[in-house]
Amino acid sequence: MRKKKRTVSKILRFFFLSLYLVAAVVPLYWIFLTSIKSPKEVYAYPIVYWPKHVSFESYKFLFGFANFAQYFKNSLFVSITASFLAMSFSVLSGYIMARYTFRFKKLLIITLFLAQMIPAYLLMIPQYTMFSKLGLINNLWALVIIYVNVAASFSTIMARGFFSRIPRSLEEAAMIDGTSRIGAIFRITIPLSLPGIAAIFSFSFVNTWNELFTAVLFINSNSKMTVPVALNSFISKAGIQWNVMSAGLIVALLPTIVVFAFAQRYIVAGLTQGAVKE
Amino acid sequence: MKRFIFWMLLPTFSIVAVLTYYPTIKGVFLAFEDYTVFNFQNIQFVGWQNFENIFMDPNFFIALWNTVWWIAFSVALQFVLGFALALLMKEPFKGRGIYAGIVFYPWALSGFALGILWSWLLNGQFGLINDILIKLHLIQHGINFLSNPFYAFISVIAVNVWYGVPFFAIMILAALQSIPNSLYEAAEIDGAGAISKFFNVTLPYIKPTVVSTLLLRVIWVMNFPDIIYGMTRGGPAGATNILATYMINIVYYETDYSKASAVGLIIVSVLMIYALIYLKFTSTYELGEI
């Protein structure tokens, strides 16, 4: 009787897990399918489930006519630079926050948390005024600086979380063995927290790669567009060509899928540790 | 030592001061001025004028009302489904790691891109969803999901739920896995069944996670215009506007930066009030060290 009950619950579990898998995967798969259909098959009725022949026309259009390679390069530059800087900043400040007590520490931590609550789009207009006075509109560095700001405050909270989990005694032992403080940090603490640092980098990368609203306001020349800005400009043109748009979406999603695949475990661990007490 | 601390903290806190806090203060002033794209030179203090304009706009109240439903439905469904998924994934099974990697990926993707993607899936003529519904004999003709105000609103919420389930599942799964097995064993000795174990061991143990995740999630969902912007841009006729998209449309299409800042200020005020009430009712210690 008990065994039978267990089998039933196993089957039910399998059923619901599969159902969710389908719901998660099919949308993306459908977009991929649309991107390799010829325009004729995209707008065929009844809907074509299995394209007769694979067509790379939409990708050719994307990289030939629509200059997508340039947007991709712009996005890579902005995301990698910003994530790298944010990672470096937050490792420095997160370490201090985890190891030392000093005046105003609490206040500084609160400023970081409050910063999470202020929506980016409230900041973007004053930031726009600031940057236009500096002549930095239409400049990818402006986006880099803004994205570092967003990423660094959150990453510092995360970094503080995983640094405080590494016992101070390990560093002290290394210092007794004759290493300097900085040496101990670089030889002991940083290697031990590499998973967390990887999580910070990939988390910032994903957020930065996906950012749209500031980029739309700050970038208005075609050659400086990032990938989300380019996709946005596809919509505004009368009538979307869905096979081209789908190819654009696939290209836009690809880097974050790759990063997520590599760093998934770290992102998840970093997030759950940084945000919630065990 | 003091010097060391100062220099290590300087990069992060100088950028946060200059690019978060200074603009925030500027934004508050801006909300009481008349700064538009056509008026850079002669910006003046106009008092509550921007707020009066906003409160005269019926679309603002639609957006406000929509925001309430948007948050309530999105967060509630994300939570329930995410919780269910986490419970289903709690016991190890073959390939669980790979399964988690696949079902959690939507969360890492661009909300805006996913919005566009779903607007194709929901297309009235060539959309996959319509075709499936017709094949299942649930409907006879394709529905133009995104041009009908009611369906459009349901659709953006459904997509937001689809997008947000993994986040809750990740957080709750992590919490579930940290429950010591000895607690369950002790409960079993006391004669607790599955349901009693769930209510007396599982729920109390993960409560702090749930409380802090819900707090963060409401804030994030309120500040998350990406999916709506990708799917409908707030249309048809403002039917899917929430305050965030309402504000962004003012920035892009009306280019009235002061009016937009005033909306932003309203959003932040609402969030502050929400956070205070929430913290009062849930007592802060249960939040853990967020």
XYZ file of C-alpha atoms in Angstrom:
568
model
C 0.000 0.000 0.000
C 2.708 2.406 0.998
C 4.848 1.419 -1.972
C 1.954 2.049 -4.341
C 1.411 5.471 -2.868
C 5.046 6.286 -3.397
C 4.935 5.260 -7.069
C 1.892 7.443 -7.641
C 3.581 10.449 -6.098
C 6.703 9.740 -8.149
C 4.702 9.700 -11.378
C 2.891 12.892 -10.396
C 6.166 14.576 -9.620
C 7.639 13.489 -12.929
C 4.543 14.779 -14.727
C 4.649 18.249 -13.162
C 8.397 18.593 -13.542
C 8.119 17.707 -17.233
C 5.237 20.126 -17.676
C 7.319 22.934 -16.248
C 10.279 21.957 -18.387
C 8.128 22.264 -21.509
C 6.795 25.656 -20.399
C 10.324 26.914 -19.778
C 11.961 25.617 -22.944
C 9.363 25.771 -25.704
C 9.150 29.598 -25.985
C 12.865 29.940 -26.601
C 12.902 26.961 -28.951
C 10.049 28.498 -30.938
C 11.997 31.729 -31.388
C 15.009 29.760 -32.560
C 12.783 27.926 -35.030
C 11.342 31.213 -36.307
C 14.835 32.581 -36.793
C 15.825 29.747 -39.141
C 12.603 29.767 -41.162
C 12.374 31.485 -44.518
C 10.046 34.532 -44.471
C 7.487 32.502 -46.408
C 7.316 29.812 -43.755
C 7.211 32.335 -40.900
C 3.948 33.750 -42.211
C 2.498 30.498 -43.515
C -0.871 29.233 -42.380
C -1.366 26.582 -41.013
C 1.694 27.232 -38.898
C 4.843 25.392 -39.937
C 6.119 23.293 -37.048
C 9.013 21.669 -38.877
C 10.695 23.924 -41.438
C 11.339 22.076 -44.700
C 14.739 23.624 -45.129
C 16.858 25.650 -42.793
C 17.350 29.237 -43.873
C 19.969 31.571 -42.482
C 18.540 34.533 -44.382
C 17.516 36.362 -41.225
C 20.974 36.074 -39.697
C 22.529 37.267 -42.944
C 20.246 40.286 -42.915
C 21.035 40.945 -39.289
C 24.792 40.982 -39.672
C 24.854 42.370 -43.198
C 22.232 45.045 -43.415
C 21.448 45.723 -39.772
C 25.050 45.999 -38.566
C 24.400 43.715 -35.641
C 28.073 42.779 -35.253
C 28.785 46.386 -34.277
C 25.971 46.437 -31.676
C 27.198 43.141 -30.318
C 30.728 44.535 -29.973
C 29.412 47.673 -28.260
C 27.418 45.598 -25.792
C 30.367 43.314 -25.077
C 32.632 46.293 -24.446
C 30.160 47.991 -22.108
C 29.212 44.833 -20.206
C 32.684 43.382 -19.742
C 34.281 46.698 -18.759
C 31.496 47.638 -16.359
C 31.333 44.179 -14.751
C 35.087 44.035 -14.347
C 35.243 47.459 -12.691
C 32.242 46.752 -10.472
C 33.789 43.438 -9.454
C 37.095 45.091 -8.525
C 35.421 47.884 -6.569
C 33.145 45.556 -4.676
C 35.924 43.131 -3.773
C 37.799 46.035 -2.140
C 34.852 47.478 -0.272
C 33.234 44.116 0.496
C 36.446 42.920 2.104
C 36.652 45.994 4.333
C 32.998 45.687 5.272
C 33.507 42.051 6.276
C 36.746 42.414 8.218
C 36.882 45.788 9.943
C 34.762 47.802 12.302
C 34.948 51.557 11.974
C 32.841 54.634 12.471
C 29.918 55.119 10.059
C 30.085 51.488 8.937
C 26.412 50.944 9.612
C 25.500 54.125 7.794
C 27.511 53.063 4.744
C 25.804 49.676 4.673
C 22.411 51.353 4.849
C 23.305 53.630 1.932
C 24.039 50.526 -0.134
C 20.689 48.954 0.706
C 18.765 52.140 0.052
C 20.527 52.431 -3.296
C 18.861 49.136 -4.264
C 15.462 50.675 -3.715
C 15.948 53.724 -5.891
C 14.765 52.769 -9.362
C 17.320 53.272 -12.131
C 14.827 55.170 -14.251
C 14.421 57.847 -11.569
C 18.155 58.425 -11.774
C 18.439 58.430 -15.517
C 17.189 61.960 -16.133
C 19.529 63.716 -13.660
C 22.300 61.454 -14.925
C 21.444 62.498 -18.461
C 21.801 66.175 -17.501
C 25.110 65.486 -15.763
C 26.559 63.573 -18.662
C 25.354 66.002 -21.291
C 27.139 68.805 -19.437
C 30.279 66.672 -19.623
C 29.674 66.001 -23.319
C 29.299 62.283 -22.719
C 26.022 61.673 -24.510
C 26.385 59.082 -27.246
C 29.448 57.761 -25.518
C 29.709 54.129 -24.457
C 31.841 55.111 -21.468
C 28.845 56.941 -20.022
C 26.961 53.633 -19.997
C 29.970 51.883 -18.446
C 30.092 54.381 -15.572
C 26.357 54.170 -14.923
C 26.353 50.369 -14.980
C 29.331 50.222 -12.603
C 27.313 52.296 -10.163
C 24.323 49.959 -10.297
C 26.416 46.796 -10.067
C 28.948 47.929 -7.452
C 26.468 48.669 -4.685
C 24.728 45.304 -4.982
C 28.004 43.427 -5.455
C 29.506 44.964 -2.321
C 26.652 43.471 -0.311
C 27.293 40.086 -1.915
C 31.063 40.327 -1.472
C 30.695 41.218 2.190
C 28.552 38.104 2.575
C 31.096 35.636 1.262
C 34.187 37.324 2.699
C 32.723 37.168 6.189
C 32.295 33.420 5.746
C 36.045 32.893 5.295
C 37.683 32.553 8.710
C 39.979 35.393 9.656
C 42.321 32.858 11.260
C 43.407 31.601 7.821
C 44.756 35.044 6.953
C 46.378 35.405 10.350
C 48.110 32.064 9.967
C 49.544 33.157 6.619
C 50.735 36.408 8.160
C 52.502 34.555 10.961
C 54.242 32.577 8.223
C 55.645 35.869 6.990
C 53.224 37.140 4.332
C 52.077 40.738 4.356
C 48.400 41.592 4.831
C 47.930 42.250 1.127
C 49.784 39.040 0.371
C 47.480 37.106 2.671
C 44.434 38.604 0.971
C 45.688 37.681 -2.472
C 47.034 34.218 -1.562
C 44.331 33.027 0.816
C 41.146 35.044 0.843
C 40.652 35.788 -2.837
C 41.355 32.243 -4.083
C 38.914 30.888 -1.504
C 36.209 33.306 -2.583
C 36.656 32.856 -6.333
C 33.211 31.255 -6.757
C 31.622 34.296 -5.162
C 33.694 36.660 -7.272
C 32.685 34.728 -10.386
C 29.071 35.082 -9.281
C 29.478 38.835 -8.916
C 31.004 39.153 -12.346
C 28.385 37.071 -14.122
C 25.526 38.665 -12.247
C 26.734 42.137 -13.235
C 27.338 40.963 -16.779
C 23.807 39.626 -17.163
C 22.219 42.792 -15.751
C 24.420 45.090 -17.788
C 23.974 43.195 -21.012
C 20.198 43.428 -20.611
C 19.905 47.094 -19.664
C 17.662 49.034 -22.013
C 16.187 52.256 -20.666
C 19.293 54.276 -19.838
C 20.930 53.109 -23.036
C 17.983 54.245 -25.161
C 18.106 57.705 -23.596
C 21.886 58.060 -23.803
C 22.620 56.558 -27.198
C 21.165 57.995 -30.366
C 23.686 57.314 -33.098
C 23.431 54.064 -34.976
C 27.086 53.053 -34.575
C 26.963 53.348 -30.772
C 23.825 51.276 -30.194
C 23.927 48.379 -27.772
C 22.010 45.192 -28.560
C 18.866 46.062 -26.540
C 18.751 49.539 -28.104
C 18.998 47.958 -31.550
C 16.159 45.537 -30.771
C 14.104 48.445 -29.521
C 14.699 50.304 -32.768
C 13.486 47.224 -34.672
C 10.101 47.519 -32.961
C 9.555 51.151 -33.708
C 9.978 50.604 -37.421
C 6.574 49.931 -38.930
C 5.854 46.224 -38.828
C 8.276 43.768 -37.307
C 9.935 41.221 -39.561
C 9.606 38.328 -37.214
C 12.299 36.086 -38.598
C 14.867 38.898 -38.365
C 13.628 39.937 -34.941
C 13.858 36.317 -33.764
C 17.423 36.047 -35.017
C 18.180 39.285 -33.164
C 16.628 37.881 -29.990
C 18.655 34.677 -30.234
C 21.869 36.665 -30.684
C 20.868 38.958 -27.809
C 20.106 36.072 -25.455
C 23.129 33.945 -26.368
C 25.814 35.606 -24.188
C 23.657 35.549 -21.077
C 22.773 31.900 -21.686
C 26.476 31.066 -22.018
C 27.372 33.027 -18.877
C 24.475 31.512 -16.980
C 25.459 27.996 -18.038
C 29.015 28.496 -16.788
C 28.235 30.388 -13.625
C 24.778 29.129 -12.723
C 25.876 27.369 -9.575
C 27.860 30.387 -8.384
C 25.135 32.890 -9.185
C 22.576 30.875 -7.295
C 24.855 30.313 -4.310
C 26.018 33.918 -4.286
C 22.485 35.228 -4.461
C 21.087 33.062 -1.752
C 24.040 33.708 0.534
C 24.260 37.409 -0.140
C 20.584 38.133 0.293
C 19.391 35.785 2.974
C 20.860 34.513 6.181
C 21.378 30.776 6.233
C 44.768 51.589 9.170
C 42.195 54.343 8.779
C 43.835 55.329 5.525
C 43.755 51.772 4.239
C 40.047 51.488 4.981
C 39.354 54.842 3.347
C 41.135 54.041 0.092
C 39.606 50.595 -0.186
C 36.095 51.982 0.227
C 36.601 55.049 -1.922
C 35.867 53.665 -5.432
C 32.535 52.071 -4.532
C 31.210 54.808 -2.317
C 32.317 57.721 -4.453
C 30.550 56.283 -7.484
C 27.416 55.496 -5.461
C 27.438 59.026 -4.019
C 27.911 60.732 -7.367
C 25.685 58.496 -9.483
C 22.956 57.368 -7.098
C 22.572 59.844 -4.274
C 23.372 63.089 -6.035
C 20.961 62.274 -8.915
C 18.318 61.245 -6.414
C 18.451 64.667 -4.770
C 18.532 66.328 -8.178
C 15.549 64.234 -9.188
C 13.556 65.504 -6.220
C 14.273 69.114 -7.204
C 13.534 68.335 -10.836
C 10.057 67.157 -9.901
C 9.269 70.732 -8.797
C 10.720 72.417 -11.877
C 9.775 72.694 -15.521
C 12.597 70.865 -17.285
C 11.662 69.649 -20.759
C 13.768 68.917 -23.811
C 12.779 72.260 -25.310
C 13.601 74.148 -22.152
C 17.213 73.665 -21.105
C 18.092 77.268 -20.391
C 15.408 78.820 -18.284
C 14.412 76.219 -15.723
C 12.173 77.522 -12.976
C 10.661 76.337 -9.774
C 7.007 75.549 -10.422
C 5.933 74.068 -7.082
C 3.336 71.321 -7.250
C 2.478 72.044 -10.892
C 3.866 68.723 -12.211
C 1.991 66.756 -9.593
C -1.214 68.618 -10.378
C -0.769 67.744 -14.061
C -0.243 64.107 -13.184
C -3.290 63.955 -10.920
C -5.383 65.499 -13.712
C -4.356 62.682 -16.046
C -6.792 59.741 -15.996
C -4.046 57.539 -17.432
C -2.065 58.024 -14.261
C -4.827 56.486 -12.168
C -5.206 53.614 -14.606
C -1.452 53.012 -14.281
C -1.636 53.255 -10.504
C -4.480 50.771 -10.328
C -2.746 48.481 -12.813
C 0.401 48.586 -10.687
C -1.519 47.223 -7.723
C -2.924 44.290 -9.713
C 0.342 43.769 -11.548
C 2.221 43.372 -8.257
C -0.484 41.366 -6.483
C -1.011 38.776 -9.226
C 2.600 38.578 -10.371
C 4.117 38.128 -6.949
C 1.403 35.819 -5.613
C 1.575 33.480 -8.604
C 5.360 33.582 -8.828
C 5.502 32.710 -5.174
C 3.003 29.842 -5.253
C 4.401 28.298 -8.429
C 8.002 28.866 -7.370
C 7.289 27.251 -4.013
C 5.647 24.284 -5.720
C 8.576 23.881 -8.086
C 11.055 24.043 -5.216
C 9.127 21.360 -3.303
C 9.084 19.134 -6.397
C 12.836 19.598 -6.807
C 13.726 19.127 -3.167
C 14.243 15.345 -3.270
C 17.226 14.454 -5.460
C 16.499 12.807 -8.796
C 18.611 11.827 -11.756
C 19.737 14.879 -13.711
C 18.459 17.396 -11.177
C 21.437 19.687 -11.740
C 20.833 19.840 -15.478
C 17.102 20.224 -14.936
C 17.706 23.170 -12.610
C 20.060 24.771 -15.131
C 17.415 24.584 -17.852
C 14.286 25.622 -15.949
C 16.053 28.444 -14.124
C 17.537 30.070 -17.236
C 14.648 32.455 -18.105
C 15.530 34.389 -15.024
C 18.972 35.283 -16.413
C 17.581 36.573 -19.690
C 16.587 40.073 -20.669
C 13.042 40.906 -19.599
C 12.752 43.231 -22.559
C 13.862 40.562 -25.059
C 11.531 38.046 -23.447
C 8.729 40.564 -23.782
C 9.306 40.815 -27.522
C 9.651 37.042 -27.769
C 6.304 36.527 -26.071
C 4.583 39.088 -28.234
C 5.449 36.809 -31.158
C 4.213 33.707 -29.322
C 0.956 35.540 -28.580
C 0.556 36.880 -32.104
C -3.075 36.698 -33.213
C -2.428 35.056 -36.566
C 0.854 33.206 -36.473
C 1.396 32.809 -32.746
C 2.206 29.439 -31.232
C -0.117 29.917 -28.251
C -3.177 30.515 -30.435
C -2.339 27.529 -32.580
C -2.068 25.278 -29.534
C -5.346 26.594 -28.104
C -7.110 25.988 -31.428
C -5.654 22.474 -31.722
C -6.889 21.722 -28.204
C -10.336 22.990 -29.308
C -10.327 25.543 -26.522
C -10.919 28.405 -28.966
C -12.080 28.542 -32.577
C -10.285 31.599 -33.919
C -7.012 33.162 -32.957
C -7.210 35.791 -30.229
C -5.395 39.083 -30.667
C -4.045 38.867 -27.150
C -2.106 42.095 -27.175
C -4.614 44.370 -28.878
C -7.465 43.630 -26.503
C -6.976 45.605 -23.248
C -8.179 42.826 -20.959
C -6.269 39.989 -22.615
C -3.199 42.203 -22.911
C -3.147 42.835 -19.181
C -3.609 39.133 -18.407
C -0.844 38.341 -20.897
C 1.785 40.659 -19.436
C 1.112 39.269 -15.976
C 1.302 35.676 -17.235
C 4.648 36.362 -18.883
C 5.950 38.084 -15.775
C 4.939 35.038 -13.739
C 6.702 32.749 -16.207
C 9.769 34.943 -15.885
C 9.749 35.205 -12.078
C 9.006 31.630 -10.993
C 12.682 30.545 -11.179
C 13.769 33.296 -8.791
C 11.402 32.152 -6.063
C 12.196 28.524 -6.795
C 15.943 29.165 -6.411
C 15.563 31.029 -3.133
C 13.088 28.596 -1.596
C 14.966 25.540 -2.816
C 18.132 26.837 -1.183
C 16.232 27.367 2.058
C 14.578 23.925 1.869
C 17.922 22.246 1.402
C 19.329 23.929 4.467
C 16.721 22.359 6.791
C 18.569 19.845 8.970
C 17.224 16.335 8.491
C 17.250 15.792 12.237
C 14.280 18.147 12.535
C 12.201 15.860 10.314
C 13.385 12.789 12.163
C 12.412 14.316 15.482
C 8.992 15.215 14.095
C 8.550 11.654 12.832
C 9.339 10.268 16.270
C 6.623 12.532 17.617
C 4.295 10.913 15.106
C 3.970 13.772 12.612
C 2.620 12.962 9.142
C 3.657 14.627 5.886
C 1.209 17.506 6.271
C 2.072 18.154 9.873
C 5.797 18.066 9.021
C 5.217 20.639 6.295
C 3.402 23.066 8.599
C 5.447 22.507 11.745
C 8.964 22.064 10.364
C 9.264 23.230 6.757
C 7.221 26.427 6.859
C 8.620 27.892 10.090
C 12.153 27.088 8.985
C 11.963 28.823 5.605
C 9.848 31.733 6.849
C 12.761 34.218 7.010
C 13.645 33.465 3.395
C 10.041 33.866 2.309
C 9.658 37.135 4.198
C 12.773 38.752 2.749
C 12.218 37.381 -0.754
C 8.680 38.766 -0.825
C 9.909 42.174 0.332
C 12.552 42.375 -2.385
C 10.295 40.915 -5.019
C 7.492 43.456 -4.595
C 10.024 46.264 -4.950
C 11.609 44.685 -8.014
C 8.308 43.878 -9.696
C 7.076 47.419 -9.154
C 10.281 48.753 -10.719
C 10.290 46.288 -13.585
C 8.911 47.787 -16.786
C 11.040 45.625 -19.127
C 8.579 42.860 -19.970
C 5.641 45.213 -20.460
C 7.760 47.525 -22.546
C 8.862 44.660 -24.777
C 5.339 43.275 -25.177
C 2.995 46.240 -25.431
C 4.834 49.448 -24.462
C 1.953 50.063 -22.073
C -0.733 49.837 -24.756
C -3.325 49.302 -26.085
C -4.366 52.795 -24.975
C -2.573 52.579 -21.639
C -4.269 49.316 -20.658
C -1.015 47.644 -19.631
C 0.713 50.710 -18.238
C 2.088 50.407 -14.751
C 3.631 53.453 -13.066
C 7.091 52.488 -14.319
C 6.087 52.271 -17.989
C 3.898 55.345 -17.594
C 6.965 57.261 -16.464
C 9.223 55.886 -19.168
C 6.724 56.789 -21.862
C 6.738 60.354 -20.527
C 10.531 60.410 -20.828
C 10.669 59.000 -24.355
C 7.567 60.406 -25.993
C 6.647 63.573 -24.103
C 10.278 64.328 -23.123
C 8.892 66.207 -20.117
C 11.667 65.323 -17.702
C 10.172 67.151 -14.741
C 6.817 65.449 -15.028
C 8.610 62.100 -15.316
C 10.665 62.884 -12.212
C 7.472 63.694 -10.342
C 6.103 60.255 -11.261
C 9.382 58.727 -10.140
C 9.089 60.508 -6.830
C 5.579 59.147 -6.364
C 6.873 55.616 -7.081
C 9.679 55.930 -4.553
C 7.310 57.327 -1.922
C 4.920 54.424 -2.412
C 7.808 51.972 -2.089
C 9.087 53.625 1.091
C 5.648 53.477 2.695
C 5.277 49.856 1.627
C 8.697 48.896 3.024
C 7.986 50.591 6.351
C 4.606 48.904 6.771
C 5.999 45.558 5.682
C 8.897 45.756 8.120
C 6.558 46.781 10.928
C 4.274 43.816 10.388
C 6.904 41.169 9.794
C 9.331 42.321 12.508
C 12.777 43.030 11.196
C 14.651 40.181 12.831
C 12.951 37.672 10.583
C 14.538 39.312 7.571
C 17.892 37.843 8.442
C 20.894 39.859 7.426
C 19.760 41.128 4.102
